[in-house]
Short mmCIF file of C-alpha atoms and ligand atoms in Angstrom, two decimals:
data_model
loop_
_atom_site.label_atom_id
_atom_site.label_comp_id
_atom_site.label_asym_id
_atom_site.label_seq_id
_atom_site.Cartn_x
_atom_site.Cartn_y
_atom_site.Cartn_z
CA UNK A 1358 -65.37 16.84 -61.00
CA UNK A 1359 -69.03 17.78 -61.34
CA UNK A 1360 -70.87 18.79 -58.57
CA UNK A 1361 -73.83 16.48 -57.47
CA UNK A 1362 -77.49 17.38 -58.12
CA UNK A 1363 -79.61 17.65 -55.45
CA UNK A 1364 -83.01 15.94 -56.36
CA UNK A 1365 -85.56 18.57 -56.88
CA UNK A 1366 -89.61 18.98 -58.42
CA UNK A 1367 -88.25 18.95 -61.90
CA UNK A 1368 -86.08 15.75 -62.14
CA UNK A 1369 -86.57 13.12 -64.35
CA UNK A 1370 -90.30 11.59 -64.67
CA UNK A 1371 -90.13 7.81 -65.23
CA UNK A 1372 -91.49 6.65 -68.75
CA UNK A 1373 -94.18 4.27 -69.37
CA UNK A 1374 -94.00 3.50 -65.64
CA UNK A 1375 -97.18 1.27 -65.16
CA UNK A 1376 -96.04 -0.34 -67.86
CA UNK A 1377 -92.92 -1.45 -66.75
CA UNK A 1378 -94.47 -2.16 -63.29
CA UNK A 1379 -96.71 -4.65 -64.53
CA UNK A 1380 -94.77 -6.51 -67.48
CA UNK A 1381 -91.81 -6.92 -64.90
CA UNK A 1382 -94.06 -8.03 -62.53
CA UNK A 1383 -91.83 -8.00 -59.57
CA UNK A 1384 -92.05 -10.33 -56.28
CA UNK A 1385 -90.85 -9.98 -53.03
CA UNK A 1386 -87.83 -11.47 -51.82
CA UNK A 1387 -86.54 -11.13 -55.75
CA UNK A 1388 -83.76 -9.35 -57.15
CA UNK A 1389 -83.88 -6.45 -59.27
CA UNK A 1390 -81.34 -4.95 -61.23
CA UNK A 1391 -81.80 -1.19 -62.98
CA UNK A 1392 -79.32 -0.72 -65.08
CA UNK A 1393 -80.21 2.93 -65.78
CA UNK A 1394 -80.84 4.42 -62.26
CA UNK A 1395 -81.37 8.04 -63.23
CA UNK A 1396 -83.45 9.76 -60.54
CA UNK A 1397 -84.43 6.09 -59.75
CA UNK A 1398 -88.06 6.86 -60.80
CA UNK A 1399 -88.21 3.05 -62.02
CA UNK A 1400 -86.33 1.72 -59.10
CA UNK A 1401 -89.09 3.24 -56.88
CA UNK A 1402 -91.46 1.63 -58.28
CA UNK A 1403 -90.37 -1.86 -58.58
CA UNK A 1404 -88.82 -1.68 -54.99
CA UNK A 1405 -92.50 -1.50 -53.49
CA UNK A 1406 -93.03 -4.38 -54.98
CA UNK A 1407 -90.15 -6.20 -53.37
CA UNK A 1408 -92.15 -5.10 -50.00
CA UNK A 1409 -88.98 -4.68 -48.58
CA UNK A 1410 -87.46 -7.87 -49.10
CA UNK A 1411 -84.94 -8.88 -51.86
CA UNK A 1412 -82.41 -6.97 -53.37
CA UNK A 1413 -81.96 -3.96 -55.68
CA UNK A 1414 -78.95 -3.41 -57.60
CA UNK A 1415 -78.56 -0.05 -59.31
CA UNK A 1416 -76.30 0.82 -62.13
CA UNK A 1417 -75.39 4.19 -63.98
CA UNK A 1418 -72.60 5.52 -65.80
CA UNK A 1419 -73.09 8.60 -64.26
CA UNK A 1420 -71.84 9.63 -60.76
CA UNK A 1421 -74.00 12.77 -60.08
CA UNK A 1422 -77.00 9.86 -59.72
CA UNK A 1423 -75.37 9.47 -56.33
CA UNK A 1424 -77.40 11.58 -54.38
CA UNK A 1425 -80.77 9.72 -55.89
CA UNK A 1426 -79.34 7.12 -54.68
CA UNK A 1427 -79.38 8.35 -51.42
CA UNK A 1428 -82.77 9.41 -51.36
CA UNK A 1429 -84.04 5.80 -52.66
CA UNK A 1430 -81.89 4.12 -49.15
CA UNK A 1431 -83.65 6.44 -47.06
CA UNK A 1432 -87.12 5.74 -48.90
CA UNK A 1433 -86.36 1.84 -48.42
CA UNK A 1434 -84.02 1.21 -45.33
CA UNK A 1435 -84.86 -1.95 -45.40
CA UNK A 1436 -84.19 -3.26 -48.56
CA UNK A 1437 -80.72 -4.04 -49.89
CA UNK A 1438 -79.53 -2.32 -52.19
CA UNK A 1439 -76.29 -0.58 -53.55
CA UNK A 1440 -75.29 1.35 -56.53
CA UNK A 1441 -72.76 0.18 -59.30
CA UNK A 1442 -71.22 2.93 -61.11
CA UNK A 1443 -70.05 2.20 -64.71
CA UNK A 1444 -71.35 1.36 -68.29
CA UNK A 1445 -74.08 -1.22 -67.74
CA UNK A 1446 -72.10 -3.61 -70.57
CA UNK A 1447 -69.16 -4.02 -68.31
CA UNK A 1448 -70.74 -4.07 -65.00
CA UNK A 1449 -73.53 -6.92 -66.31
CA UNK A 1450 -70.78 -8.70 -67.53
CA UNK A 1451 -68.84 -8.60 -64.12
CA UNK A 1452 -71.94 -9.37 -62.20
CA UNK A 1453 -72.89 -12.51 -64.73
CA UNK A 1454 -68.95 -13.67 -64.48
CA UNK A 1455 -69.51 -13.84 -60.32
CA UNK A 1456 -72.77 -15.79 -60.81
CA UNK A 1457 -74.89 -12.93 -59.83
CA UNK A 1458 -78.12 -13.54 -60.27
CA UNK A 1459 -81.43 -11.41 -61.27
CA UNK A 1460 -85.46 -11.96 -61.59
CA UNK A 1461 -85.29 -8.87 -63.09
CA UNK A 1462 -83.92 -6.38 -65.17
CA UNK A 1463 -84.56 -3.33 -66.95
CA UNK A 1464 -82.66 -0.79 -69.29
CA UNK A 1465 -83.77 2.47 -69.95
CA UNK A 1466 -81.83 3.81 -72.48
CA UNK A 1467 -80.82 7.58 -73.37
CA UNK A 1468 -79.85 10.32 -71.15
CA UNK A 1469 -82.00 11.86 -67.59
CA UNK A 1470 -83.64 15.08 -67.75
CA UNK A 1471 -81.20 16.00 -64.84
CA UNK A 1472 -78.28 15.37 -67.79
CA UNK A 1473 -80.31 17.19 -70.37
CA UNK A 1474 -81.31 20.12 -68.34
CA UNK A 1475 -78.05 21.00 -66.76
CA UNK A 1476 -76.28 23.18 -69.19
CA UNK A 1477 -72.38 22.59 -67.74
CA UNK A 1478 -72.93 18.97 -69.52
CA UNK A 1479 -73.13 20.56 -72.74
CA UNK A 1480 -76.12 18.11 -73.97
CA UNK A 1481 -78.47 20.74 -75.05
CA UNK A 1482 -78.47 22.93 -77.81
CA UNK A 1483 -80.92 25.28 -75.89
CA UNK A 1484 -77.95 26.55 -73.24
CA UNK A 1485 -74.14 27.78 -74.61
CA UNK A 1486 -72.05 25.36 -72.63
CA UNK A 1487 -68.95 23.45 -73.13
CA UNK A 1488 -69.10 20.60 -75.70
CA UNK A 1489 -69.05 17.90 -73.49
CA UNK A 1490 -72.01 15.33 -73.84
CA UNK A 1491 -70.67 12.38 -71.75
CA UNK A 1492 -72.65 10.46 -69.43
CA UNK A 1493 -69.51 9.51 -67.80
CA UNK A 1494 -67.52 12.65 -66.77
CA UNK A 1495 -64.51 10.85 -66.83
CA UNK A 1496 -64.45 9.01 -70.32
CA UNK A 1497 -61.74 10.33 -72.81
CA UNK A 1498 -64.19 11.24 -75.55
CA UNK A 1499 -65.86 14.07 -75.28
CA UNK A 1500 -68.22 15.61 -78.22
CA UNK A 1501 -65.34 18.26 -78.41
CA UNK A 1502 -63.11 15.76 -79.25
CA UNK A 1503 -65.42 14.31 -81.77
CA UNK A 1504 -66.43 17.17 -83.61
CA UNK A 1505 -62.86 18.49 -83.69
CA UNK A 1506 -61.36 15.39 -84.66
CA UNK A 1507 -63.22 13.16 -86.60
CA UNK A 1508 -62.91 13.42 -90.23
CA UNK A 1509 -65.90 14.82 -92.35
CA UNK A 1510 -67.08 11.53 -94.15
CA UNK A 1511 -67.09 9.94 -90.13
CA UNK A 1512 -69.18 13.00 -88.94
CA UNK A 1513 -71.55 12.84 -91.84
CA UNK A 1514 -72.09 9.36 -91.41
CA UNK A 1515 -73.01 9.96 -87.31
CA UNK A 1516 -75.32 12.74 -88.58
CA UNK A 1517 -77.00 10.31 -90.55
CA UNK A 1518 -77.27 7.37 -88.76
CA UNK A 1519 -77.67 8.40 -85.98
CA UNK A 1520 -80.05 11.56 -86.10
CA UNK A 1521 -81.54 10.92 -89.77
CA UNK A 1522 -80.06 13.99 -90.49
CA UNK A 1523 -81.21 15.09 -94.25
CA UNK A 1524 -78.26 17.70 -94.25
CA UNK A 1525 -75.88 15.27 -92.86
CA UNK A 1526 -73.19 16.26 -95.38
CA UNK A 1527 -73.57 19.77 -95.64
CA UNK A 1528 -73.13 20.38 -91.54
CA UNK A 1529 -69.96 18.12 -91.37
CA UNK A 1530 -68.52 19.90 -94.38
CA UNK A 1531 -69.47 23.26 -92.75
CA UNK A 1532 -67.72 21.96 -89.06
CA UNK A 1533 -64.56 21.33 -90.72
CA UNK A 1534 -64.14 24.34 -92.85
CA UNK A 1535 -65.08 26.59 -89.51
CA UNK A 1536 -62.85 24.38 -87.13
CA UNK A 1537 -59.86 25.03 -89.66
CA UNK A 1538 -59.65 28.84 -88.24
CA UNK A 1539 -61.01 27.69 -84.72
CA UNK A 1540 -61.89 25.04 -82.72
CA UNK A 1541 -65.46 24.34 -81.27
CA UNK A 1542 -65.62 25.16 -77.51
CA UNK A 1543 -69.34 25.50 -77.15
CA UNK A 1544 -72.28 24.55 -77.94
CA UNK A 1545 -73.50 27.82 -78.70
CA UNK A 1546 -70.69 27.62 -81.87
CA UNK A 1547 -71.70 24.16 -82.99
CA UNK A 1548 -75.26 25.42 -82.80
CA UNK A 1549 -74.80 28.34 -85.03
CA UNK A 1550 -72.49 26.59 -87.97
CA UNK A 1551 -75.21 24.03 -88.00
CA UNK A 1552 -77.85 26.50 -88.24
CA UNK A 1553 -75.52 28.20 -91.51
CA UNK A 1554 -75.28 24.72 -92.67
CA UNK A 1555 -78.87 24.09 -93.72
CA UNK A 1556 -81.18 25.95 -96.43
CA UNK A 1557 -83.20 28.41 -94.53
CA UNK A 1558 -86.32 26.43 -94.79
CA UNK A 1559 -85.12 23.26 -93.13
CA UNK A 1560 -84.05 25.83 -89.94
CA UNK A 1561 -87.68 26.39 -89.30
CA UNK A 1562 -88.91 22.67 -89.91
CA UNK A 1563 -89.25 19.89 -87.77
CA UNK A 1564 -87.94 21.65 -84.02
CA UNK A 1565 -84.50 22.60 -83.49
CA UNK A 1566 -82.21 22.67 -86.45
CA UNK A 1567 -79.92 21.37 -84.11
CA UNK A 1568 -81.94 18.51 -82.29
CA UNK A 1569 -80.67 15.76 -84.94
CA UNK A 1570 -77.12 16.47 -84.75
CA UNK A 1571 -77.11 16.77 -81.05
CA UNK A 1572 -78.74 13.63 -80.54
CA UNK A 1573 -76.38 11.91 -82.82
CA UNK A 1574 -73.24 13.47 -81.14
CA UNK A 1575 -74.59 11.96 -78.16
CA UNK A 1576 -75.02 7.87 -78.96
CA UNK A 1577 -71.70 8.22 -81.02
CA UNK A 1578 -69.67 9.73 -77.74
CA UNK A 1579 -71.17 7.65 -75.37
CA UNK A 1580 -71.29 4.67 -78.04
CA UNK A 1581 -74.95 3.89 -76.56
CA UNK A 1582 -75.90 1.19 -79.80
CA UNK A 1583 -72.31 -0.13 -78.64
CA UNK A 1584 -72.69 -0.82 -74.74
CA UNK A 1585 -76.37 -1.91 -75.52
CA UNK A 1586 -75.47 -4.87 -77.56
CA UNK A 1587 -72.80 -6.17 -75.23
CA UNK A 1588 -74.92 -5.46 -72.35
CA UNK A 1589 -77.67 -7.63 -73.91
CA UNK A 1590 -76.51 -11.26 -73.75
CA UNK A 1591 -74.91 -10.54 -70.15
CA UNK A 1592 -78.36 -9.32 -68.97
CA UNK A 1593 -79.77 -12.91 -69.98
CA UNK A 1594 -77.26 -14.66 -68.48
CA UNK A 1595 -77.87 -12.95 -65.50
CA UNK A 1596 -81.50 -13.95 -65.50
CA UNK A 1597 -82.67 -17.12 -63.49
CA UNK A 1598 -85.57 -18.91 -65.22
CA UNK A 1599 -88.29 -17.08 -65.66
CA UNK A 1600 -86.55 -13.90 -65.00
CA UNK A 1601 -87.63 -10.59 -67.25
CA UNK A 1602 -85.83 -8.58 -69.13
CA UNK A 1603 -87.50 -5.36 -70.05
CA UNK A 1604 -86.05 -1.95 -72.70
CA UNK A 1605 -87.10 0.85 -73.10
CA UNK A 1606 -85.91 2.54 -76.44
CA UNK A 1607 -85.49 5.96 -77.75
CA UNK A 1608 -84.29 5.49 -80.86
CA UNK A 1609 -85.20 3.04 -83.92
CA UNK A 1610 -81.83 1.57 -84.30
CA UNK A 1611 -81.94 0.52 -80.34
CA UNK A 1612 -85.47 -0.99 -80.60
CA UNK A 1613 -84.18 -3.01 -83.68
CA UNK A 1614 -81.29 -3.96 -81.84
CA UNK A 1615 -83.42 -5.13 -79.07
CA UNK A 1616 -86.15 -6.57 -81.27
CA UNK A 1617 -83.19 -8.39 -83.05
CA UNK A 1618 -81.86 -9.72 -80.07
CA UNK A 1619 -84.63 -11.61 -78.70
CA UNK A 1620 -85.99 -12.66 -81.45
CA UNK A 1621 -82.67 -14.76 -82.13
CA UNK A 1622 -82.93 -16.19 -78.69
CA UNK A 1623 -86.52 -17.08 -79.38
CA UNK A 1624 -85.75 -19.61 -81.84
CA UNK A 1625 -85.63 -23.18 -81.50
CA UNK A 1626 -84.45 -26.14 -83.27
CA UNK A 1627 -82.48 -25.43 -86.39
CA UNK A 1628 -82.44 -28.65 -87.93
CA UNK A 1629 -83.44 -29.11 -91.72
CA UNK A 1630 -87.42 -30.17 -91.68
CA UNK A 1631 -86.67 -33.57 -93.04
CA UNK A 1632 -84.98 -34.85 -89.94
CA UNK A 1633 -86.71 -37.59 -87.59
CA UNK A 1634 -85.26 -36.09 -84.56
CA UNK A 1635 -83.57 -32.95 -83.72
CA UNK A 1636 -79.61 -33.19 -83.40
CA UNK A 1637 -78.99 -29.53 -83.10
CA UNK A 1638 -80.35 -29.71 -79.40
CA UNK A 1639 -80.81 -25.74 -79.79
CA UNK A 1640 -83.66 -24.56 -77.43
CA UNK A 1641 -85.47 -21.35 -76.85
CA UNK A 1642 -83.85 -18.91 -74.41
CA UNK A 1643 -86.23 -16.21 -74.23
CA UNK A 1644 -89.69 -16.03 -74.68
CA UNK A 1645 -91.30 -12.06 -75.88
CA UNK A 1646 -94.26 -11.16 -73.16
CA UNK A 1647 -96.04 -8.88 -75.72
CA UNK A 1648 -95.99 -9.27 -79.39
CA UNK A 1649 -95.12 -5.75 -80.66
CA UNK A 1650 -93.22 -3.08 -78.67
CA UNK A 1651 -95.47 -1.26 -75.92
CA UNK A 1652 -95.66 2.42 -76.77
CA UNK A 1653 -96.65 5.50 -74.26
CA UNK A 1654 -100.33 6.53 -74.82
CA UNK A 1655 -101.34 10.47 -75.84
CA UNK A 1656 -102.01 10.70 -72.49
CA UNK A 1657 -98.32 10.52 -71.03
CA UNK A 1658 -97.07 11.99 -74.21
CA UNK A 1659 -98.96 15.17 -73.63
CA UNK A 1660 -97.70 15.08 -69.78
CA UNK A 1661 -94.26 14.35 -70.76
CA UNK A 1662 -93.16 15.16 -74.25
CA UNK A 1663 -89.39 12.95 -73.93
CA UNK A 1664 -91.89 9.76 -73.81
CA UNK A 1665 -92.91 10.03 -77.23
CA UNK A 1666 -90.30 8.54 -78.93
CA UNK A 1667 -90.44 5.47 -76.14
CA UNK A 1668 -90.55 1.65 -77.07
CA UNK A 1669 -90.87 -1.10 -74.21
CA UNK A 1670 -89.91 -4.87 -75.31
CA UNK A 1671 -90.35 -7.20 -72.41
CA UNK A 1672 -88.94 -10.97 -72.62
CA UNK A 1673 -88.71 -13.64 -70.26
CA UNK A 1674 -86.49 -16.49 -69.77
CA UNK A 1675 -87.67 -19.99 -70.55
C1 SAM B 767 -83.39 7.68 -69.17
S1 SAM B 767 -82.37 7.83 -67.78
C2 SAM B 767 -83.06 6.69 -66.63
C3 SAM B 767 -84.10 7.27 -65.75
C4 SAM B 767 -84.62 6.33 -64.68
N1 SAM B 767 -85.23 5.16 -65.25
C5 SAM B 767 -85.58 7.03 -63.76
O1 SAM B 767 -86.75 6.62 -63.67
O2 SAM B 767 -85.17 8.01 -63.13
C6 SAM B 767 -80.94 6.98 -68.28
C7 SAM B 767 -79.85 6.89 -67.23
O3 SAM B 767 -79.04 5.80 -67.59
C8 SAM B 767 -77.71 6.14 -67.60
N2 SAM B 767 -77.09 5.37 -68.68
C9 SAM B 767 -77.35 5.43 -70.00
N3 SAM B 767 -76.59 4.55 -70.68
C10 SAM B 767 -75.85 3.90 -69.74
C11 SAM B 767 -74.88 2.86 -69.81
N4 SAM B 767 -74.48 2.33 -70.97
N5 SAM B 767 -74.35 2.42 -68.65
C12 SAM B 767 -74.73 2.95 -67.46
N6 SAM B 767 -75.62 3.94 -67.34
C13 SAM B 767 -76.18 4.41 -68.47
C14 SAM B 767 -77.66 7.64 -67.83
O4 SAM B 767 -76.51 8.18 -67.21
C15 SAM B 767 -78.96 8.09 -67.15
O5 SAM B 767 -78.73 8.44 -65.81
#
């Protein structure tokens, strides 16, 4: 088991914070759920503005947020409050099936700094660690697994989708031709075959030569695109009327998932133009709060560098 992390000066910094403050606009006496607790940055925030009444429910996959936990209890005694541990698509989906529920909710997707930063999780290429990469310690698939096991066209295909990797095929023809005389047990290994992989140019190029394929081991172990789109419609049922659902993305193909997803609730009647009356009976479930994805300004993105990449959609429920 992995030993908890204490909270400390360097943990994770909430992204587009204000943001999220003031699109979920949060009452008292209302119910919150954070499906992404983290250091509980966001849950900090929208707790104060449950001025101590309502109800905070916290999920995350992974149980070294524990101790964050802690800290947020002791920050609000009075509030309710309690910590789900699990993927956020089964534990929404358990919450909406015992008519839980929520005025708001918000997913921010991707990994902590806590989870990047601590080498034994094997999530950076910066430290040699163990290939691990799971948010959940206790999942069966590890990125060891993965990159020992899956076949070269399947770990090409990851490398592209999922990292936009331009030398996609050349590293997961390079992985299995070294991991017929060895298997990878580090990062530190992976890190160096990709490295060989790529025409010297590329190594010096857009940051790490190994940033793409990292981040592309880590959606397809933890199957983040996966849990996000069951997650999703559970979230909405969840809501009451007028409840808010807000993301925050890292990646394009989760902010098109996202994007997708509401706008195919915001839809109403279906029926062909030339009928008198509508028989579909098909009403809009969600409404978008802004029009195009809220991104951080070069103000947080020179502060903290991980917020670049963010995209916030906000929607509420009619
Ligand atoms: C970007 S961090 C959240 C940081 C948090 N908002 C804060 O301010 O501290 C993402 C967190 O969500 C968790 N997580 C990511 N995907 C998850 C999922 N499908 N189910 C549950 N937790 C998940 C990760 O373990 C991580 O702790």
């Amino acid at each position: 088991m992995l030993p908890n992390a204490l909270p400390s000066a360097t943990d994770h910094v909430p992204v587009l914070a204000h943001e999220v403050v003031e699109l979920l606009d949060v009452q008292p006496g209302e119910t919150v759920v954070d499906c992404t607790f983290g250091a509980g940055g966001h849950s900090a925030l929208l707790a104060e503005r449950l001025e101590g009444r309502g109800k905070l429910i916290a999920i995350d996959r992974d149980p070294t947020v524990r101790p964050y936990f802690a800290r947020f209890g002791r920050r609000f005694p009075g509030l309710q409050s309690r910590l789900l541990r699990g993927d956020f698509a089964v534990v929404l989906r358990q919450l909406a099936d015992n008519g839980v529920r929520a005025d708001a909710i918000l997913m921010d997707l991707g990994v902590s700094s806590m989870q990047i930063d601590r080498p034994d999780r094997g999530f950076s290429y910066a430290a040699d660690a163990p290939l691990d990469m799971r948010m959940d310690p206790t999942a069966d698939l590890s990125a060891r697994e993965l990159v020992n096991e899956a076949d070269e066209a399947e770990l090409a295909s990851i490398f592209k989708r999922y990292g936009e990797e331009r030398y996609a095929k050349q590293i997961a023809r390079a992985i299995v031709r070294r991991r017929a005389q060895r298997p990878f047990e580090r990062t530190g290994d992976l890190v160096e075959t990709i490295k060989a992989a790529m025409p010297a140019p590329a190594r010096f190029g857009d940051g790490h030569p190994a940033k793409r394929v990292f981040q592309a081991l880590r959606i397809a172990v933890n199957d983040e695109l996966g849990s996000l789109e069951a997650a999703l419609p559970a979230a909405v049922e969840m809501l009451r009327p007028d409840g808010r659902l807000a993301v925050i993305a890292f990646h394009s193909l989760e902010d098109r998932a996202v994007k997708r997803f509401v706008r195919g609730l915001e839809g109403g009647c279906e029926c062909p133009p030339d009928f008198p009356v509508c028989v579909c009976g098909k009403e809009p479930v969600l409404r978008s709060v802004v029009r195009k994805a809220v991104r951080p300004g070069a103000q947080e993105t020179a502060a903290n560098p991980r917020a670049g990449s963010a995209r916030l959609r906000v929607a509420v429920k009619t």
